[in-house]
Amino acid sequence: MSGFPEFNYRGNELFVESVPLRKIAETFGTPCYVYSRSALTKAYQKFETAFAGRDHLICYAVKANSNIAILNLFAQLGSGFDIVSGGELQRVLQAGGDPGKTVFSGVGKSRAEMQLALNADILCFNVESEAELITLNEVAQAMGKIAPVSLRVNPDVDAKTHPYISTGLKENKFGIPASAAASIYQSAHQYSNIRFTGLDCHIGSQLTELGPFMQAGEKMLQLLNTLQSQGLEIEHLDLGGGLGIRYAHETPPTIENYVASLCAGTQHIKQRLLIEPGRSLVGNSGILLTRIEYLKHTSARNFAIVDAAMNDLMRPALYDAYHEILPVINNRAELRKYQVVGPVCETGDFLGHDREFAVETGDLLSVMSAGAYGMSMSSNYNTRPRAAEIMVDQDKTYVIRQRETIDQLIASEQTLPQ
Ligand SMILES: *Cc1c(COP(=O)(O)O)cnc(C)c1O
């Protein structure tokens, strides 16, 4: 057992669903991202099932993995979307997603992005400051539209996660303090082209405990109560995303427990519940497949130099994040401890430190839990074309993004006139 559903050893060989990863590498080359349709579907269905009779909407956070095939799969399953840019909106529309189930988050929406979203008739803008609200009102007025709005409240709770992905503390750039939000809602009449429809928060990512979610939820309920007593009709409560996954030894709440707790905590209100899960829908549904180019043994350390790098998977370099790394063929005897590093010219270019396995040059490694914030954060640093993306559906494989070519990569650049 690998411990990752749909990615399992058969004998000594690692498979995704019914396809050997070795075969994917032979057919499509490395590095490549490989996703399991079954794992994606099961994760989504766990959320749906857990909500049971509750009026709810799951808005998949597109930034976790924005491949059109993945968006299309979730759209077919009935998912809504949480977007943070006009580009993500365009992806959702192209993937057949429903703009009426799409919410738009982010602290720096441009006027052009607001126009795109108003034209598409999205469900709601999650507004993060009074200045943004004033701008949105102007843009909507000029278009003769009414913008549906939810204020993103910063509930000032400690998500107990990595500081770079914690968003719900009062010193973070996100959201509006609860007291300020209350007074903005009360001045609703000042905004001719805004309709306040919801209340929103998102406290961070990779949360491995329920406590912070419940604390934030409590604060939101208090605010909701205040607003209602002042006669404001709020239609939905959006509790954001952030549920963590198991990368190594974490024990995050299960999807079932998380949703059950949110439902139990909001039992007495009639509002529709929205959530914006990203990582927990896609993280453990994908891996990064890479081949060992060289083994280098020095007196200090052993290095496995692989063909994937920090430009393909940035999380280790950016957050010192841990990803389990499994050999695709697990049959050799002599274990050694390796630093798994890429070809990029940075010491920060590593995928894993001190990993023990028995491998030879040319062997394949599978970097696990790479479905979220992997491809979507990739770059072309060192002029490295971005990896291909492959979707496995039982015994079938589909290219859902071609490997980039160097020609594509430099096509839009030009020299100065001579
Ligand atoms: C990133 C983000 C999410 C998704 O977070 P996950 O940790 O991937 O679930 C949801 N809502 C907002 C506003 C975000 O910025």
XYZ file of C-alpha atoms and ligand atoms in Angstrom:
433
model
C 0.000 0.000 0.000
C 1.240 3.484 -0.814
C -1.286 5.137 1.519
C -2.592 7.262 -1.371
C -5.921 6.093 -2.769
C -5.793 5.182 -6.479
C -1.966 5.223 -6.393
C -0.983 1.739 -5.328
C 1.725 -0.836 -5.746
C 0.804 -3.957 -7.657
C 3.606 -6.302 -6.817
C 6.573 -3.974 -6.732
C 5.308 -1.520 -9.313
C 3.414 1.717 -8.644
C 0.132 2.121 -10.563
C -2.368 4.902 -10.912
C -5.755 3.209 -11.118
C -5.032 0.390 -13.646
C -2.101 2.033 -15.409
C 1.567 1.490 -14.485
C 3.307 4.845 -14.019
C 6.263 3.342 -15.926
C 4.043 3.146 -18.999
C 2.969 6.773 -18.675
C 6.620 7.853 -18.526
C 7.445 5.756 -21.609
C 4.518 7.164 -23.583
C 4.465 10.816 -22.550
C 7.929 11.478 -21.158
C 8.919 13.070 -17.867
C 8.449 15.198 -15.902
C 4.684 15.003 -16.015
C 1.770 15.428 -13.668
C -0.553 12.436 -13.447
C -4.074 12.671 -12.030
C -6.644 10.038 -11.164
C -10.162 10.761 -12.341
C -11.504 8.339 -9.764
C -9.668 10.053 -6.876
C -10.940 13.490 -7.980
C -14.492 12.224 -8.293
C -14.443 10.431 -4.951
C -13.122 13.502 -3.141
C -15.876 15.659 -4.616
C -18.538 13.100 -3.785
C -17.374 12.868 -0.178
C -18.130 16.573 0.223
C -21.507 16.252 -1.511
C -22.565 13.237 0.503
C -21.517 14.817 3.788
C -23.783 17.818 3.168
C -26.732 15.451 2.745
C -29.963 17.497 3.140
C -28.299 20.872 3.864
C -28.749 23.683 1.322
C -25.157 24.138 0.140
C -22.789 24.889 -2.725
C -19.246 23.562 -3.123
C -17.120 26.180 -4.902
C -13.895 24.481 -5.988
C -10.962 26.896 -5.522
C -9.618 27.029 -9.064
C -6.146 28.238 -8.105
C -5.316 24.845 -6.557
C -5.341 23.274 -10.023
C -6.848 25.135 -12.936
C -6.525 22.598 -15.754
C -9.626 22.824 -17.973
C -10.198 19.046 -17.827
C -10.266 19.132 -14.032
C -12.615 22.140 -13.989
C -14.833 20.371 -16.525
C -14.900 17.222 -14.406
C -15.983 19.174 -11.320
C -18.528 21.174 -13.364
C -20.059 17.888 -14.529
C -20.273 16.747 -10.929
C -22.254 19.910 -10.132
C -19.503 21.959 -8.527
C -19.376 25.720 -8.368
C -16.078 27.627 -8.417
C -14.063 30.103 -6.386
C -11.934 32.271 -8.678
C -9.287 34.887 -7.917
C -8.747 36.450 -11.366
C -10.362 37.206 -14.691
C -8.173 34.499 -16.197
C -9.634 31.919 -13.855
C -13.136 33.083 -14.789
C -12.314 32.522 -18.451
C -11.090 29.019 -17.633
C -14.294 28.227 -15.729
C -16.446 29.435 -18.623
C -14.379 27.498 -21.157
C -14.631 24.369 -19.028
C -18.430 24.592 -19.026
C -18.620 25.818 -15.433
C -21.691 27.736 -14.307
C -20.985 31.426 -13.619
C -24.140 31.415 -11.501
C -22.273 29.082 -9.136
C -19.034 31.098 -9.185
C -17.704 33.394 -6.469
C -14.854 35.848 -7.035
C -12.312 36.269 -4.203
C -9.076 38.246 -3.962
C -7.800 41.539 -2.560
C -6.885 43.237 -5.823
C -9.626 42.813 -8.415
C -9.136 45.206 -11.337
C -11.960 47.113 -12.999
C -11.533 44.973 -16.111
C -11.917 41.821 -14.014
C -15.014 43.241 -12.345
C -16.512 43.957 -15.776
C -15.824 40.415 -16.988
C -17.466 38.957 -13.902
C -20.479 41.291 -14.066
C -20.972 40.417 -17.728
C -20.852 36.725 -16.864
C -23.417 37.195 -14.051
C -21.418 35.427 -11.364
C -23.043 34.401 -8.095
C -21.096 36.744 -5.833
C -18.101 39.031 -5.387
C -16.229 38.350 -2.158
C -15.141 41.923 -1.460
C -12.073 42.462 0.703
C -12.022 46.215 1.405
C -14.213 49.307 1.400
C -12.139 50.782 -1.430
C -12.854 47.714 -3.550
C -16.558 48.020 -2.754
C -16.608 51.645 -3.931
C -14.870 50.691 -7.175
C -17.192 47.732 -7.769
C -20.201 49.993 -7.229
C -18.866 52.443 -9.839
C -18.117 49.715 -12.361
C -21.551 48.128 -11.888
C -23.256 51.518 -12.153
C -21.492 52.286 -15.441
C -22.700 48.943 -16.783
C -26.238 49.293 -15.456
C -25.757 46.152 -13.334
C -26.269 45.251 -9.716
C -23.254 43.479 -8.196
C -24.045 40.721 -5.676
C -21.587 41.067 -2.792
C -20.386 39.215 0.236
C -17.857 40.938 2.462
C -14.859 38.831 3.298
C -14.502 39.147 7.009
C -11.169 38.589 8.688
C -12.207 36.748 11.854
C -8.769 37.111 13.479
C -8.242 33.450 14.328
C -4.976 31.560 14.228
C -5.235 28.835 11.587
C -2.084 27.195 13.029
C -0.647 26.626 9.581
C 2.433 27.854 7.699
C 2.623 31.687 7.980
C 2.665 32.086 4.171
C -0.707 30.335 3.871
C -2.379 31.752 6.961
C -4.904 34.421 5.976
C -7.291 34.928 8.876
C -5.171 36.885 11.343
C -5.753 40.600 11.751
C -2.219 41.341 10.515
C -2.819 39.516 7.199
C -3.750 41.455 4.059
C -7.027 39.597 3.648
C -10.565 40.554 4.540
C -12.201 43.242 6.644
C -12.308 43.211 10.471
C -15.718 42.059 11.735
C -16.610 45.411 13.346
C -15.750 47.374 10.187
C -17.684 44.856 8.083
C -20.784 45.371 10.213
C -20.746 49.110 9.630
C -20.208 48.671 5.873
C -23.219 46.327 5.677
C -25.235 48.939 7.568
C -24.345 51.578 5.001
C -25.674 49.384 2.179
C -28.003 52.176 1.009
C -24.945 54.253 0.002
C -24.129 51.787 -2.717
C -26.747 52.067 -5.434
C -25.420 49.148 -7.496
C -24.437 46.709 -4.794
C -26.680 44.054 -3.298
C -25.333 42.400 -0.165
C -26.190 38.712 -0.520
C -23.654 36.912 1.638
C -21.061 36.829 4.335
C -17.651 35.255 3.742
C -14.381 34.227 5.389
C -11.337 32.111 4.546
C -8.740 31.710 7.255
C -5.911 29.847 5.572
C -4.788 26.672 3.911
C -3.637 23.192 4.973
C -5.480 23.379 8.307
C -5.143 20.129 10.179
C -7.493 20.865 13.078
C -11.192 21.666 13.278
C -10.797 24.233 16.075
C -9.876 27.285 13.970
C -12.720 26.560 11.502
C -15.171 26.401 14.385
C -13.842 29.610 15.972
C -14.134 31.448 12.661
C -17.611 30.005 12.127
C -18.683 31.255 15.569
C -17.543 34.790 14.758
C -19.366 34.676 11.448
C -22.567 33.518 13.133
C -22.360 36.386 15.615
C -21.982 38.858 12.776
C -24.800 37.230 10.825
C -26.981 37.565 13.872
C -26.140 41.261 14.207
C -26.871 41.929 10.545
C -30.176 40.094 10.687
C -31.293 41.959 13.773
C -30.708 45.122 11.758
C -32.989 43.837 9.031
C -30.382 42.803 6.463
C -31.352 39.769 4.377
C -28.268 37.586 4.030
C -28.739 34.613 1.696
C -25.550 32.645 2.126
C -22.699 32.046 4.521
C -19.383 31.222 2.816
C -16.908 29.538 5.152
C -14.020 29.427 2.661
C -11.613 26.582 2.018
C -8.525 25.412 3.831
C -9.092 21.802 4.857
C -5.683 20.129 4.971
C -4.577 16.845 3.467
C -2.116 14.191 4.542
C 1.290 14.813 2.958
C 3.199 12.710 5.472
C 2.133 12.216 9.049
C -0.525 14.900 9.386
C -3.916 13.755 10.581
C -6.317 16.365 9.224
C -10.036 15.975 9.874
C -11.724 13.826 7.253
C -13.932 15.549 4.689
C -16.909 13.876 6.383
C -16.003 15.194 9.843
C -15.201 18.652 8.580
C -18.503 19.059 6.730
C -20.492 17.440 9.541
C -18.993 19.942 12.009
C -19.774 22.912 9.771
C -23.346 21.677 9.346
C -23.790 21.014 13.067
C -22.425 24.456 13.975
C -24.847 26.188 11.590
C -27.875 23.972 12.215
C -30.022 26.815 13.513
C -29.605 29.154 10.529
C -31.512 28.947 7.269
C -28.815 30.437 5.040
C -27.263 28.396 2.275
C -23.736 27.215 3.182
C -20.890 27.747 0.710
C -17.414 26.302 1.025
C -14.370 26.837 -1.178
C -12.202 23.714 -0.950
C -9.128 23.522 -3.181
C -6.363 21.341 -1.814
C -8.672 18.763 -0.245
C -10.335 18.098 -3.635
C -7.226 17.720 -5.776
C -4.103 17.411 -3.592
C -3.995 13.666 -3.160
C -5.455 13.009 -6.615
C -2.244 13.824 -8.472
C 1.470 13.052 -8.507
C 4.527 14.438 -10.254
C 6.366 11.749 -12.177
C 10.075 12.292 -12.652
C 13.115 10.344 -13.812
C 16.524 10.172 -12.163
C 19.084 11.696 -14.510
C 22.160 11.224 -12.342
C 23.184 9.835 -8.996
C 25.962 11.740 -7.336
C 27.671 10.414 -4.259
C 29.850 12.821 -2.314
C 31.532 12.275 1.016
C 28.821 14.390 2.649
C 25.672 13.312 0.869
C 24.024 11.326 -1.896
C 22.118 13.289 -4.512
C 19.441 11.973 -6.820
C 19.306 14.560 -9.590
C 15.914 14.275 -11.270
C 14.345 15.884 -14.341
C 11.655 17.724 -12.357
C 12.573 20.895 -10.508
C 11.333 23.760 -8.371
C 9.805 25.363 -11.459
C 7.543 22.292 -11.796
C 6.725 21.923 -8.105
C 7.469 25.010 -6.077
C 6.075 23.993 -2.694
C 9.266 22.502 -1.208
C 11.342 25.559 -2.165
C 8.623 28.048 -1.197
C 7.256 26.629 2.048
C 9.779 23.919 2.849
C 6.810 21.644 2.171
C 7.136 17.885 2.493
C 6.023 15.585 -0.305
C 6.410 11.856 0.007
C 8.573 10.457 -2.801
C 8.074 6.842 -3.845
C 10.129 4.756 -6.255
C 7.977 3.585 -9.174
C 9.709 0.212 -9.140
C 10.352 -0.905 -5.610
C 12.545 -3.948 -5.937
C 16.141 -3.187 -5.328
C 18.066 -4.067 -2.240
C 20.538 -1.417 -1.156
C 18.823 1.494 0.610
C 20.559 4.841 0.610
C 19.600 8.250 1.861
C 19.207 10.796 -0.927
C 18.735 14.491 -1.441
C 16.250 14.600 -4.313
C 17.116 17.706 -6.318
C 16.337 19.221 -9.704
C 18.549 20.733 -12.415
C 17.722 24.382 -11.591
C 20.615 26.577 -10.495
C 19.422 27.255 -6.945
C 20.260 25.452 -3.725
C 16.566 25.814 -2.917
C 15.798 23.554 -5.862
C 14.936 20.358 -4.045
C 11.934 18.052 -3.966
C 12.910 16.172 -0.844
C 15.679 15.865 1.738
C 17.037 12.683 3.319
C 14.789 10.221 1.486
C 15.711 6.608 1.750
C 15.318 4.293 -1.204
C 17.171 1.917 -3.461
C 17.408 3.434 -6.922
C 19.590 3.536 -10.003
C 20.138 6.130 -12.689
C 17.158 6.143 -15.045
C 14.675 5.006 -12.405
C 11.355 6.787 -11.972
C 10.182 8.540 -8.821
C 6.648 9.569 -7.958
C 6.314 12.773 -5.945
C 3.047 12.243 -4.095
C 0.250 14.680 -3.144
C 1.158 17.003 -6.007
C -2.345 17.596 -7.371
C -2.815 20.923 -5.567
C -0.602 23.994 -5.987
C 1.721 21.956 -8.209
C 1.125 22.668 -11.885
C -0.831 25.814 -11.075
C 2.225 27.382 -9.405
C 4.724 26.146 -11.996
C 6.914 28.549 -13.939
C 9.399 28.664 -16.787
C 12.385 29.526 -14.610
C 15.638 28.459 -16.275
C 13.655 28.415 -19.564
C 12.215 25.042 -18.704
C 9.058 24.202 -20.663
C 6.243 23.287 -18.339
C 5.424 19.632 -17.773
C 2.665 17.673 -19.502
C -0.458 16.746 -17.560
C -2.042 13.318 -17.910
C -5.415 12.132 -16.617
C -5.931 8.447 -15.931
C -9.432 7.006 -16.078
C -9.299 3.319 -15.118
C -7.111 1.761 -17.852
C -7.130 4.819 -20.139
C -4.773 7.790 -20.244
C -5.496 11.225 -21.681
C -3.160 14.154 -22.257
C -4.981 17.090 -20.654
C -2.132 19.503 -21.275
C 0.637 19.002 -23.816
C 4.191 19.469 -22.699
C 5.190 23.026 -23.549
C 7.769 23.516 -26.307
C 10.678 25.926 -26.185
C 9.287 27.613 -29.306
C 5.986 28.312 -27.530
C 7.874 29.592 -24.583
C 9.822 32.273 -26.453
C 7.266 33.013 -29.204
C 6.010 36.262 -27.684
C 9.436 37.811 -27.123
C 11.145 40.207 -29.537
C 14.511 41.845 -30.035
C 14.836 45.643 -30.290
C 14.896 47.180 -33.803
C 18.487 46.963 -35.129
C -6.850 29.532 -1.797
C -8.228 29.823 -1.387
C -9.127 28.785 -1.137
C -8.741 27.333 -1.202
O -7.892 26.966 -0.164
P -7.493 25.433 0.054
O -6.587 25.461 1.209
O -6.832 24.976 -1.194
O -8.758 24.677 0.320
C -10.419 29.126 -0.827
N -10.828 30.427 -0.730
C -9.982 31.446 -0.956
C -10.471 32.836 -0.845
C -8.650 31.191 -1.285
O -7.815 32.211 -1.489
